[in-house]
Tab-separated table of C-alpha atoms in Angstrom:
chain	number	residue	atom	x	y	z
Q	1	MET	CA	109.803	73.515	178.182
Q	2	ALA	CA	113.378	72.375	177.494
Q	3	ALA	CA	114.050	75.540	175.486
Q	4	LEU	CA	112.790	77.687	178.389
Q	5	THR	CA	114.728	75.954	181.153
Q	6	ALA	CA	117.976	75.743	179.172
Q	7	PRO	CA	118.259	79.127	177.435
Q	8	ASP	CA	121.976	78.718	176.755
Q	9	ARG	CA	121.402	75.690	174.453
Q	10	ASN	CA	120.680	76.246	170.757
Q	11	PRO	CA	116.867	76.032	170.614
Q	12	LYS	CA	116.798	74.930	166.936
Q	13	PRO	CA	119.812	72.663	166.444
Q	14	ASP	CA	118.621	71.478	162.992
Q	15	ARG	CA	118.569	74.925	161.364
Q	16	ASN	CA	121.152	77.518	160.483
Q	17	PRO	CA	120.966	80.833	158.605
Q	18	LYS	CA	122.397	79.335	155.394
Q	19	GLN	CA	119.815	76.549	155.342
Q	20	ASP	CA	117.072	79.067	156.102
Q	21	ARG	CA	118.146	81.197	153.138
Q	22	SER	CA	118.240	78.131	150.918
Q	23	ARG	CA	114.726	77.123	151.996
Q	24	ALA	CA	113.437	80.641	151.423
Q	25	THR	CA	114.968	80.700	147.915
Q	26	ARG	CA	113.414	77.347	147.084
Q	27	GLN	CA	110.036	78.566	148.338
Q	28	ARG	CA	110.246	81.784	146.282
Q	29	LEU	CA	111.117	79.745	143.169
Q	30	LEU	CA	108.162	77.392	143.697
Q	31	GLU	CA	105.735	80.264	144.204
Q	32	ALA	CA	107.047	82.080	141.126
Q	33	ALA	CA	106.783	78.849	139.092
Q	34	VAL	CA	103.146	78.402	140.102
Q	35	SER	CA	102.207	81.981	139.164
Q	36	CYS	CA	104.144	81.679	135.927
Q	37	LEU	CA	102.355	78.458	134.895
Q	38	ALA	CA	98.957	79.912	135.841
Q	39	GLU	CA	99.538	83.120	133.879
Q	40	HIS	CA	101.579	81.986	130.877
Q	41	GLY	CA	100.963	78.253	130.544
Q	42	TRP	CA	103.677	75.669	129.916
Q	43	ALA	CA	104.960	77.246	126.690
Q	44	GLY	CA	105.692	80.539	128.483
Q	45	SER	CA	107.212	78.924	131.578
Q	46	THR	CA	110.980	78.466	131.639
Q	47	VAL	CA	113.548	78.337	134.463
Q	48	ALA	CA	114.923	81.728	133.336
Q	49	VAL	CA	111.509	83.446	133.491
Q	50	VAL	CA	110.803	81.966	136.927
Q	51	ALA	CA	114.266	82.853	138.296
Q	52	GLU	CA	113.816	86.476	137.214
Q	53	ARG	CA	110.336	86.604	138.699
Q	54	ALA	CA	111.630	85.196	141.999
Q	55	GLY	CA	114.593	87.603	142.047
Q	56	VAL	CA	117.020	84.659	142.092
Q	57	SER	CA	120.047	84.123	139.839
Q	58	ARG	CA	119.654	81.513	137.118
Q	59	GLY	CA	122.561	79.565	138.629
Q	60	ALA	CA	120.886	79.453	142.042
Q	61	ALA	CA	117.630	78.346	140.400
Q	62	GLN	CA	119.445	75.531	138.628
Q	63	HIS	CA	121.158	74.525	141.854
Q	64	HIS	CA	117.720	73.883	143.370
Q	65	PHE	CA	116.088	72.519	140.206
Q	66	PRO	CA	118.502	71.155	137.582
Q	67	THR	CA	115.867	70.930	134.800
Q	68	ARG	CA	112.697	72.724	133.739
Q	69	GLU	CA	110.762	69.499	134.461
Q	70	ASP	CA	112.217	69.324	138.004
Q	71	LEU	CA	111.124	72.886	138.731
Q	72	PHE	CA	107.572	72.632	137.462
Q	73	THR	CA	106.726	69.183	138.804
Q	74	ALA	CA	108.038	70.358	142.211
Q	75	ALA	CA	105.844	73.454	141.829
Q	76	VAL	CA	102.739	71.379	141.170
Q	77	GLU	CA	103.592	69.076	144.075
Q	78	TYR	CA	103.830	72.212	146.228
Q	79	VAL	CA	100.410	73.297	144.906
Q	80	ALA	CA	99.017	69.892	145.833
Q	81	GLU	CA	100.350	70.163	149.376
Q	82	GLU	CA	98.782	73.616	149.743
Q	83	ARG	CA	95.502	72.179	148.490
Q	84	SER	CA	95.666	69.241	150.888
Q	85	GLN	CA	96.216	71.600	153.808
Q	86	ALA	CA	93.306	73.775	152.714
Q	87	LEU	CA	91.107	70.668	152.275
Q	88	ARG	CA	91.940	69.502	155.808
Q	89	ALA	CA	90.936	72.916	157.154
Q	90	LEU	CA	87.416	72.723	155.683
Q	91	PRO	CA	84.499	72.511	158.134
Q	92	SER	CA	83.592	68.874	158.738
Q	93	ASP	CA	80.339	69.701	160.570
Q	94	ASN	CA	78.480	71.075	157.522
Q	95	ARG	CA	78.571	68.780	154.509
Q	96	GLU	CA	77.068	71.184	151.958
Q	97	GLN	CA	79.570	73.866	152.970
Q	98	ALA	CA	82.372	71.283	152.686
Q	99	VAL	CA	81.291	70.426	149.107
Q	100	SER	CA	81.398	74.089	148.193
Q	101	GLY	CA	84.829	74.456	149.822
Q	102	ILE	CA	86.171	71.448	147.893
Q	103	VAL	CA	85.042	72.937	144.575
Q	104	ASP	CA	86.610	76.305	145.446
Q	105	LEU	CA	89.982	74.568	145.725
Q	106	TYR	CA	89.741	73.420	142.107
Q	107	THR	CA	88.738	76.730	140.588
Q	108	GLY	CA	91.534	79.073	141.662
Q	109	PRO	CA	95.028	79.869	140.341
Q	110	LEU	CA	96.568	76.808	142.038
Q	111	PHE	CA	94.385	74.468	140.014
Q	112	ARG	CA	95.032	76.529	136.889
Q	113	ALA	CA	98.781	76.006	137.298
Q	114	ALA	CA	98.344	72.251	137.777
Q	115	LEU	CA	96.022	72.089	134.756
Q	116	HIS	CA	98.634	73.663	132.480
Q	117	LEU	CA	101.290	71.169	133.556
Q	118	TRP	CA	98.825	68.298	133.262
Q	119	VAL	CA	97.835	69.161	129.693
Q	120	ALA	CA	101.428	69.874	128.631
Q	121	ALA	CA	102.481	66.480	130.029
Q	122	ALA	CA	100.169	64.716	127.562
Q	123	ASN	CA	102.558	65.703	124.763
Q	124	GLU	CA	105.938	65.929	126.483
Q	125	ASP	CA	107.784	62.671	126.950
Q	126	GLN	CA	110.001	64.055	129.739
Q	127	LEU	CA	106.922	65.086	131.721
Q	128	ARG	CA	104.272	62.437	131.095
Q	129	ASP	CA	105.313	59.682	133.537
Q	130	ARG	CA	106.316	62.079	136.300
Q	131	VAL	CA	103.114	64.090	136.107
Q	132	ALA	CA	100.946	60.953	135.778
Q	133	GLU	CA	102.578	59.510	138.912
Q	134	LEU	CA	102.200	62.840	140.737
Q	135	GLU	CA	98.543	63.244	139.750
Q	136	ALA	CA	97.703	59.682	140.793
Q	137	ARG	CA	99.306	60.271	144.203
Q	138	VAL	CA	97.682	63.691	144.634
Q	139	GLY	CA	94.322	62.316	143.467
Q	140	ARG	CA	94.393	59.549	146.103
Q	141	GLU	CA	95.364	62.024	148.828
Q	142	SER	CA	92.626	64.529	147.850
Q	143	HIS	CA	90.106	61.707	147.806
Q	144	ARG	CA	91.190	60.499	151.248
Q	145	ILE	CA	90.866	63.987	152.771
Q	146	ALA	CA	87.540	64.657	151.012
Q	147	VAL	CA	86.131	61.433	152.487
Q	148	GLU	CA	87.136	62.624	155.968
Q	149	VAL	CA	85.840	66.175	155.577
Q	150	LEU	CA	82.539	64.898	154.151
Q	151	GLY	CA	82.230	62.321	156.931
Q	152	ALA	CA	81.617	59.697	154.224
Q	153	ASP	CA	81.349	56.022	155.178
Q	154	GLU	CA	83.164	54.218	152.375
Q	155	SER	CA	82.108	50.803	153.616
Q	156	ARG	CA	78.652	51.564	152.167
Q	157	PRO	CA	78.252	50.669	148.456
Q	158	GLY	CA	78.477	53.622	146.086
Q	159	VAL	CA	79.888	56.083	148.639
Q	160	ARG	CA	83.451	55.885	147.314
Q	161	GLU	CA	82.257	56.582	143.753
Q	162	THR	CA	79.979	59.423	144.894
Q	163	VAL	CA	82.981	61.234	146.377
Q	164	GLN	CA	85.195	60.476	143.344
Q	165	GLY	CA	82.531	61.839	140.968
Q	166	LEU	CA	82.299	64.996	143.082
Q	167	LEU	CA	86.064	65.549	142.713
Q	168	ASP	CA	85.778	64.911	138.951
Q	169	MET	CA	82.992	67.497	138.780
Q	170	ALA	CA	85.175	69.956	140.707
Q	171	ARG	CA	87.949	69.468	138.094
Q	172	GLY	CA	85.422	70.019	135.279
Q	173	LEU	CA	84.289	73.240	136.949
Q	174	GLY	CA	87.934	74.277	137.228
Q	175	LEU	CA	88.287	73.776	133.496
Q	176	ALA	CA	85.122	75.803	132.806
Q	177	THR	CA	86.527	78.745	134.736
Q	178	LEU	CA	89.692	78.918	132.641
Q	179	LEU	CA	88.446	81.271	129.904
Q	180	THR	CA	85.491	83.062	131.452
Q	181	ASP	CA	84.217	84.051	134.875
Q	182	ASP	CA	81.897	81.132	135.507
Q	183	ARG	CA	81.155	81.959	139.158
Q	184	ALA	CA	77.401	82.625	138.999
Q	185	ARG	CA	76.623	79.418	137.108
Q	186	ARG	CA	79.060	77.447	139.263
Q	187	GLU	CA	77.413	78.526	142.523
Q	188	ARG	CA	74.026	77.261	141.353
Q	189	VAL	CA	75.483	73.941	140.147
Q	190	VAL	CA	77.476	73.410	143.344
Q	191	SER	CA	74.523	74.192	145.561
Q	192	GLN	CA	72.405	71.558	143.764
Q	193	TRP	CA	75.209	68.940	143.717
Q	194	ALA	CA	75.924	69.588	147.390
Q	195	ARG	CA	72.306	68.563	148.078
Q	196	LEU	CA	72.655	65.441	145.882
Q	197	VAL	CA	75.937	64.436	147.550
Q	198	ASN	CA	74.520	65.039	151.013
Q	199	GLU	CA	71.462	62.854	150.267
Q	200	ALA	CA	73.620	60.120	148.737
Q	201	LEU	CA	75.999	60.066	151.714
Q	202	THR	CA	73.199	60.191	154.275
Q	203	GLY	CA	71.383	57.438	152.358
N	1	MET	CA	61.367	62.184	90.898
N	2	ALA	CA	62.226	65.300	88.890
N	3	ALA	CA	65.769	63.997	88.346
N	4	LEU	CA	64.398	60.717	86.974
N	5	THR	CA	61.840	62.233	84.594
N	6	ALA	CA	64.184	64.944	83.353
N	7	PRO	CA	67.596	63.229	83.077
N	8	ASP	CA	69.021	65.982	80.869
N	9	ARG	CA	68.739	68.595	83.657
N	10	ASN	CA	71.532	68.934	86.252
N	11	PRO	CA	70.172	66.926	89.224
N	12	LYS	CA	72.236	68.876	91.808
N	13	PRO	CA	72.297	72.466	90.581
N	14	ASP	CA	74.021	73.675	93.782
N	15	ARG	CA	77.074	71.414	93.466
N	16	ASN	CA	79.809	70.931	90.942
N	17	PRO	CA	82.999	68.841	90.899
N	18	LYS	CA	85.172	71.817	91.820
N	19	GLN	CA	83.024	72.651	94.870
N	20	ASP	CA	82.999	68.976	95.857
N	21	ARG	CA	86.795	68.865	95.751
N	22	SER	CA	86.998	72.055	97.791
N	23	ARG	CA	84.624	70.626	100.432
N	24	ALA	CA	86.606	67.377	100.572
N	25	THR	CA	89.872	69.310	101.035
N	26	ARG	CA	88.360	71.401	103.838
N	27	GLN	CA	87.076	68.245	105.527
N	28	ARG	CA	90.478	66.541	105.284
N	29	LEU	CA	92.169	69.614	106.783
N	30	LEU	CA	89.720	69.733	109.688
N	31	GLU	CA	90.172	66.040	110.461
N	32	ALA	CA	93.964	66.346	110.269
N	33	ALA	CA	93.832	69.410	112.551
N	34	VAL	CA	91.807	67.504	115.163
N	35	SER	CA	94.193	64.518	115.180
N	36	CYS	CA	97.176	66.856	115.291
N	37	LEU	CA	95.822	68.775	118.315
N	38	ALA	CA	94.908	65.531	120.102
N	39	GLU	CA	98.354	63.990	119.513
N	40	HIS	CA	100.720	66.950	119.700
N	41	GLY	CA	98.843	69.673	121.606
N	42	TRP	CA	98.731	73.323	120.574
N	43	ALA	CA	102.510	73.856	120.579
N	44	GLY	CA	102.983	71.063	118.009
N	45	SER	CA	100.051	72.098	115.823
N	46	THR	CA	100.765	74.416	112.897
N	47	VAL	CA	99.102	74.917	109.499
N	48	ALA	CA	102.171	73.368	107.796
N	49	VAL	CA	102.040	70.176	109.903
N	50	VAL	CA	98.293	69.815	109.315
N	51	ALA	CA	98.571	70.469	105.550
N	52	GLU	CA	101.222	67.780	105.225
N	53	ARG	CA	99.183	65.335	107.266
N	54	ALA	CA	96.105	66.021	105.104
N	55	GLY	CA	98.132	65.693	101.878
N	56	VAL	CA	97.201	69.248	100.885
N	57	SER	CA	99.560	72.006	99.704
N	58	ARG	CA	100.276	74.751	102.215
N	59	GLY	CA	98.803	77.288	99.772
N	60	ALA	CA	95.534	75.347	99.507
N	61	ALA	CA	95.400	75.067	103.312
N	62	GLN	CA	95.851	78.813	103.664
N	63	HIS	CA	93.164	79.430	101.041
N	64	HIS	CA	90.697	77.613	103.296
N	65	PHE	CA	92.091	78.872	106.609
N	66	PRO	CA	94.126	82.082	106.389
N	67	THR	CA	95.540	81.805	109.935
N	68	ARG	CA	96.504	79.089	112.420
N	69	GLU	CA	93.714	80.355	114.710
N	70	ASP	CA	91.144	80.071	111.877
N	71	LEU	CA	92.144	76.465	111.207
N	72	PHE	CA	92.090	75.235	114.799
N	73	THR	CA	88.952	77.048	115.971
N	74	ALA	CA	87.170	75.653	112.866
N	75	ALA	CA	88.519	72.207	113.785
N	76	VAL	CA	87.150	72.433	117.315
N	77	GLU	CA	83.809	73.712	115.992
N	78	TYR	CA	83.781	70.657	113.715
N	79	VAL	CA	84.502	68.434	116.754
N	80	ALA	CA	81.592	70.080	118.576
N	81	GLU	CA	79.220	69.366	115.682
N	82	GLU	CA	80.310	65.724	115.609
N	83	ARG	CA	79.687	65.530	119.347
N	84	SER	CA	76.254	67.144	119.055
N	85	GLN	CA	75.272	64.598	116.411
N	86	ALA	CA	76.528	61.731	118.572
N	87	LEU	CA	74.669	63.185	121.600
N	88	ARG	CA	71.420	63.352	119.615
N	89	ALA	CA	71.855	59.698	118.617
N	90	LEU	CA	71.992	58.483	122.265
N	91	PRO	CA	69.113	56.307	123.503
N	92	SER	CA	66.454	58.478	125.154
N	93	ASP	CA	64.562	55.498	126.613
N	94	ASN	CA	67.249	54.460	129.125
N	95	ARG	CA	68.492	57.300	131.294
N	96	GLU	CA	71.413	55.477	132.935
N	97	GLN	CA	72.685	54.365	129.530
N	98	ALA	CA	72.311	57.956	128.284
N	99	VAL	CA	74.458	59.262	131.184
N	100	SER	CA	77.159	56.761	130.307
N	101	GLY	CA	76.937	57.717	126.606
N	102	ILE	CA	77.275	61.420	127.464
N	103	VAL	CA	80.440	60.782	129.494
N	104	ASP	CA	81.922	58.668	126.673
N	105	LEU	CA	81.681	61.694	124.373
N	106	TYR	CA	83.949	63.670	126.699
N	107	THR	CA	86.638	61.066	127.126
N	108	GLY	CA	87.753	60.337	123.545
N	109	PRO	CA	90.194	61.997	121.125
N	110	LEU	CA	87.618	64.627	120.076
N	111	PHE	CA	87.453	66.004	123.608
N	112	ARG	CA	91.228	65.769	123.922
N	113	ALA	CA	91.635	68.010	120.859
N	114	ALA	CA	89.164	70.557	122.229
N	115	LEU	CA	90.896	70.470	125.633
N	116	HIS	CA	94.268	71.381	124.107
N	117	LEU	CA	92.792	74.357	122.266
N	118	TRP	CA	90.864	75.415	125.365
N	119	VAL	CA	93.930	75.411	127.610
N	120	ALA	CA	96.129	77.108	124.978
N	121	ALA	CA	93.500	79.836	124.584
N	122	ALA	CA	93.935	80.832	128.234
N	123	ASN	CA	97.365	82.265	127.332
N	124	GLU	CA	97.008	83.287	123.683
N	125	ASP	CA	95.398	86.661	123.050
N	126	GLN	CA	94.478	85.798	119.446
N	127	LEU	CA	92.590	82.721	120.630
N	128	ARG	CA	90.994	83.602	123.963
N	129	ASP	CA	87.863	85.502	122.862
N	130	ARG	CA	87.149	83.218	119.902
N	131	VAL	CA	87.497	80.023	121.923
N	132	ALA	CA	85.529	81.473	124.867
N	133	GLU	CA	82.672	82.401	122.514
N	134	LEU	CA	82.844	78.995	120.818
N	135	GLU	CA	82.870	77.095	124.125
N	136	ALA	CA	79.933	79.099	125.491
N	137	ARG	CA	77.918	78.331	122.336
N	138	VAL	CA	78.924	74.650	122.302
N	139	GLY	CA	78.251	74.346	126.054
N	140	ARG	CA	74.687	75.676	125.641
N	141	GLU	CA	74.037	73.333	122.709
N	142	SER	CA	75.410	70.268	124.566
N	143	HIS	CA	73.288	71.167	127.577
N	144	ARG	CA	70.146	71.517	125.411
N	145	ILE	CA	70.683	68.109	123.790
N	146	ALA	CA	71.575	66.424	127.109
N	147	VAL	CA	68.302	67.715	128.625
N	148	GLU	CA	66.386	66.139	125.722
N	149	VAL	CA	68.221	62.816	125.769
N	150	LEU	CA	67.825	62.558	129.571
N	151	GLY	CA	64.139	63.483	129.348
N	152	ALA	CA	64.803	66.112	132.043
N	153	ASP	CA	62.046	68.533	133.039
N	154	GLU	CA	63.859	71.831	133.539
N	155	SER	CA	60.761	73.522	134.951
N	156	ARG	CA	61.430	71.592	138.193
N	157	PRO	CA	63.861	73.294	140.603
N	158	GLY	CA	67.398	71.889	140.555
N	159	VAL	CA	66.988	69.869	137.359
N	160	ARG	CA	68.877	72.344	135.178
N	161	GLU	CA	71.806	72.367	137.627
N	162	THR	CA	71.793	68.580	137.953
N	163	VAL	CA	72.323	68.258	134.187
N	164	GLN	CA	74.944	71.037	134.120
N	165	GLY	CA	76.866	69.342	136.938
N	166	LEU	CA	76.772	66.062	135.035
N	167	LEU	CA	78.368	67.739	131.993
N	168	ASP	CA	80.990	69.317	134.273
N	169	MET	CA	81.709	65.880	135.729
N	170	ALA	CA	82.037	64.474	132.199
N	171	ARG	CA	84.635	67.180	131.408
N	172	GLY	CA	86.510	66.383	134.632
N	173	LEU	CA	86.539	62.693	133.698
N	174	GLY	CA	87.826	63.667	130.246
N	175	LEU	CA	90.684	65.501	131.936
N	176	ALA	CA	91.453	62.488	134.153
N	177	THR	CA	91.821	60.275	131.087
N	178	LEU	CA	94.474	62.498	129.506
N	179	LEU	CA	97.582	60.919	131.048
N	180	THR	CA	96.459	57.449	132.089
N	181	ASP	CA	93.867	54.876	131.136
N	182	ASP	CA	91.209	55.747	133.676
N	183	ARG	CA	88.481	53.497	132.237
N	184	ALA	CA	87.955	51.062	135.128
N	185	ARG	CA	87.603	53.802	137.752
N	186	ARG	CA	85.480	55.917	135.395
N	187	GLU	CA	82.981	53.110	134.792
N	188	ARG	CA	82.367	52.719	138.524
N	189	VAL	CA	81.972	56.491	139.036
N	190	VAL	CA	79.641	56.836	136.048
N	191	SER	CA	77.502	53.896	137.091
N	192	GLN	CA	77.007	55.404	140.569
N	193	TRP	CA	76.313	58.921	139.294
N	194	ALA	CA	73.950	57.588	136.609
N	195	ARG	CA	71.872	56.226	139.511
N	196	LEU	CA	72.066	59.508	141.459
N	197	VAL	CA	71.200	61.626	138.396
N	198	ASN	CA	68.314	59.304	137.523
N	199	GLU	CA	66.917	59.632	141.062
N	200	ALA	CA	67.338	63.410	141.027
N	201	LEU	CA	65.565	63.721	137.672
N	202	THR	CA	62.790	61.327	138.629
N	203	GLY	CA	62.473	63.012	142.011
């Protein structure tokens, strides 16, 4: 209401065009980094390739992300936030549909990008600790949201591990979809596991 | 008995010292290739590095495996055969123990080597089709053995998908163990899902 009754005051005092441009550049770089990782893997993903893809100068890219590791861990953190938002938006009134929605989030290009960084981190000293910390944080957050969406009561024995195993299965299905179109098989597996999870959570 | 009663005849007419040496060299190269992939990933794995590690000349390595792709797909096929043998050796009289044994086979250095090749293949044209074909074949074989070891009756609806989902979960757990020691969490997840899978298969 304040903005309507006082039209002469700046309605967004915390933003200005320069900051907006900077945010938009950062966003374009993150999105380009995600696509680049998903399509070319870690070996084919450099700051220069991403800057060109985003239509941003290399200097501007390095202003936002001083190192290759900064850029790609930020990109995977961005992916994780997108996934968390999508998880929160899943229907919480139909558990089998929620299971299927959770798996979908691990089998698309966002997961593919994260997978490439994850595997590269196993052999890159500059990446390992950062990605391990990021994945642990993201894993806890995904678990927390999945518990909510599934309406799971974690005070009951076994419920916590049922949900964790479901997320592990979703990651395994994401891996299976990397080289071939695994959709038909996946749908049958998910439909059966959705039943198992529903029974286990209803108990 | 023939070898004992006729000691002047060659007891192993299909083998000779030269063939034995060649087999031993091939075996050493495959084992070195697996360790190399597990420790350094695809980017750090070349024929030269593997030959040196195996104590074999680069020429001899290239005699056995003309290209880098030949060497590493053969190495992952070798890993898959080791895993199939280990799967067959699991106890078939205790289903929950069998589930835990199956997961163990996806969380060690053999799986880690296969994972690196798998992920690299997503972005390498020379690898993609070969690794996709190999993984499809290995996946079917692992599934077949898991069904046997679990004593699962695939004529019942949902049983096939229950076992497939379990193998997908095992792969997801293998991925989770890549950057951190995930053993304590994994044991709790596996123990819970061993119960759920047992119930689903007993039905």
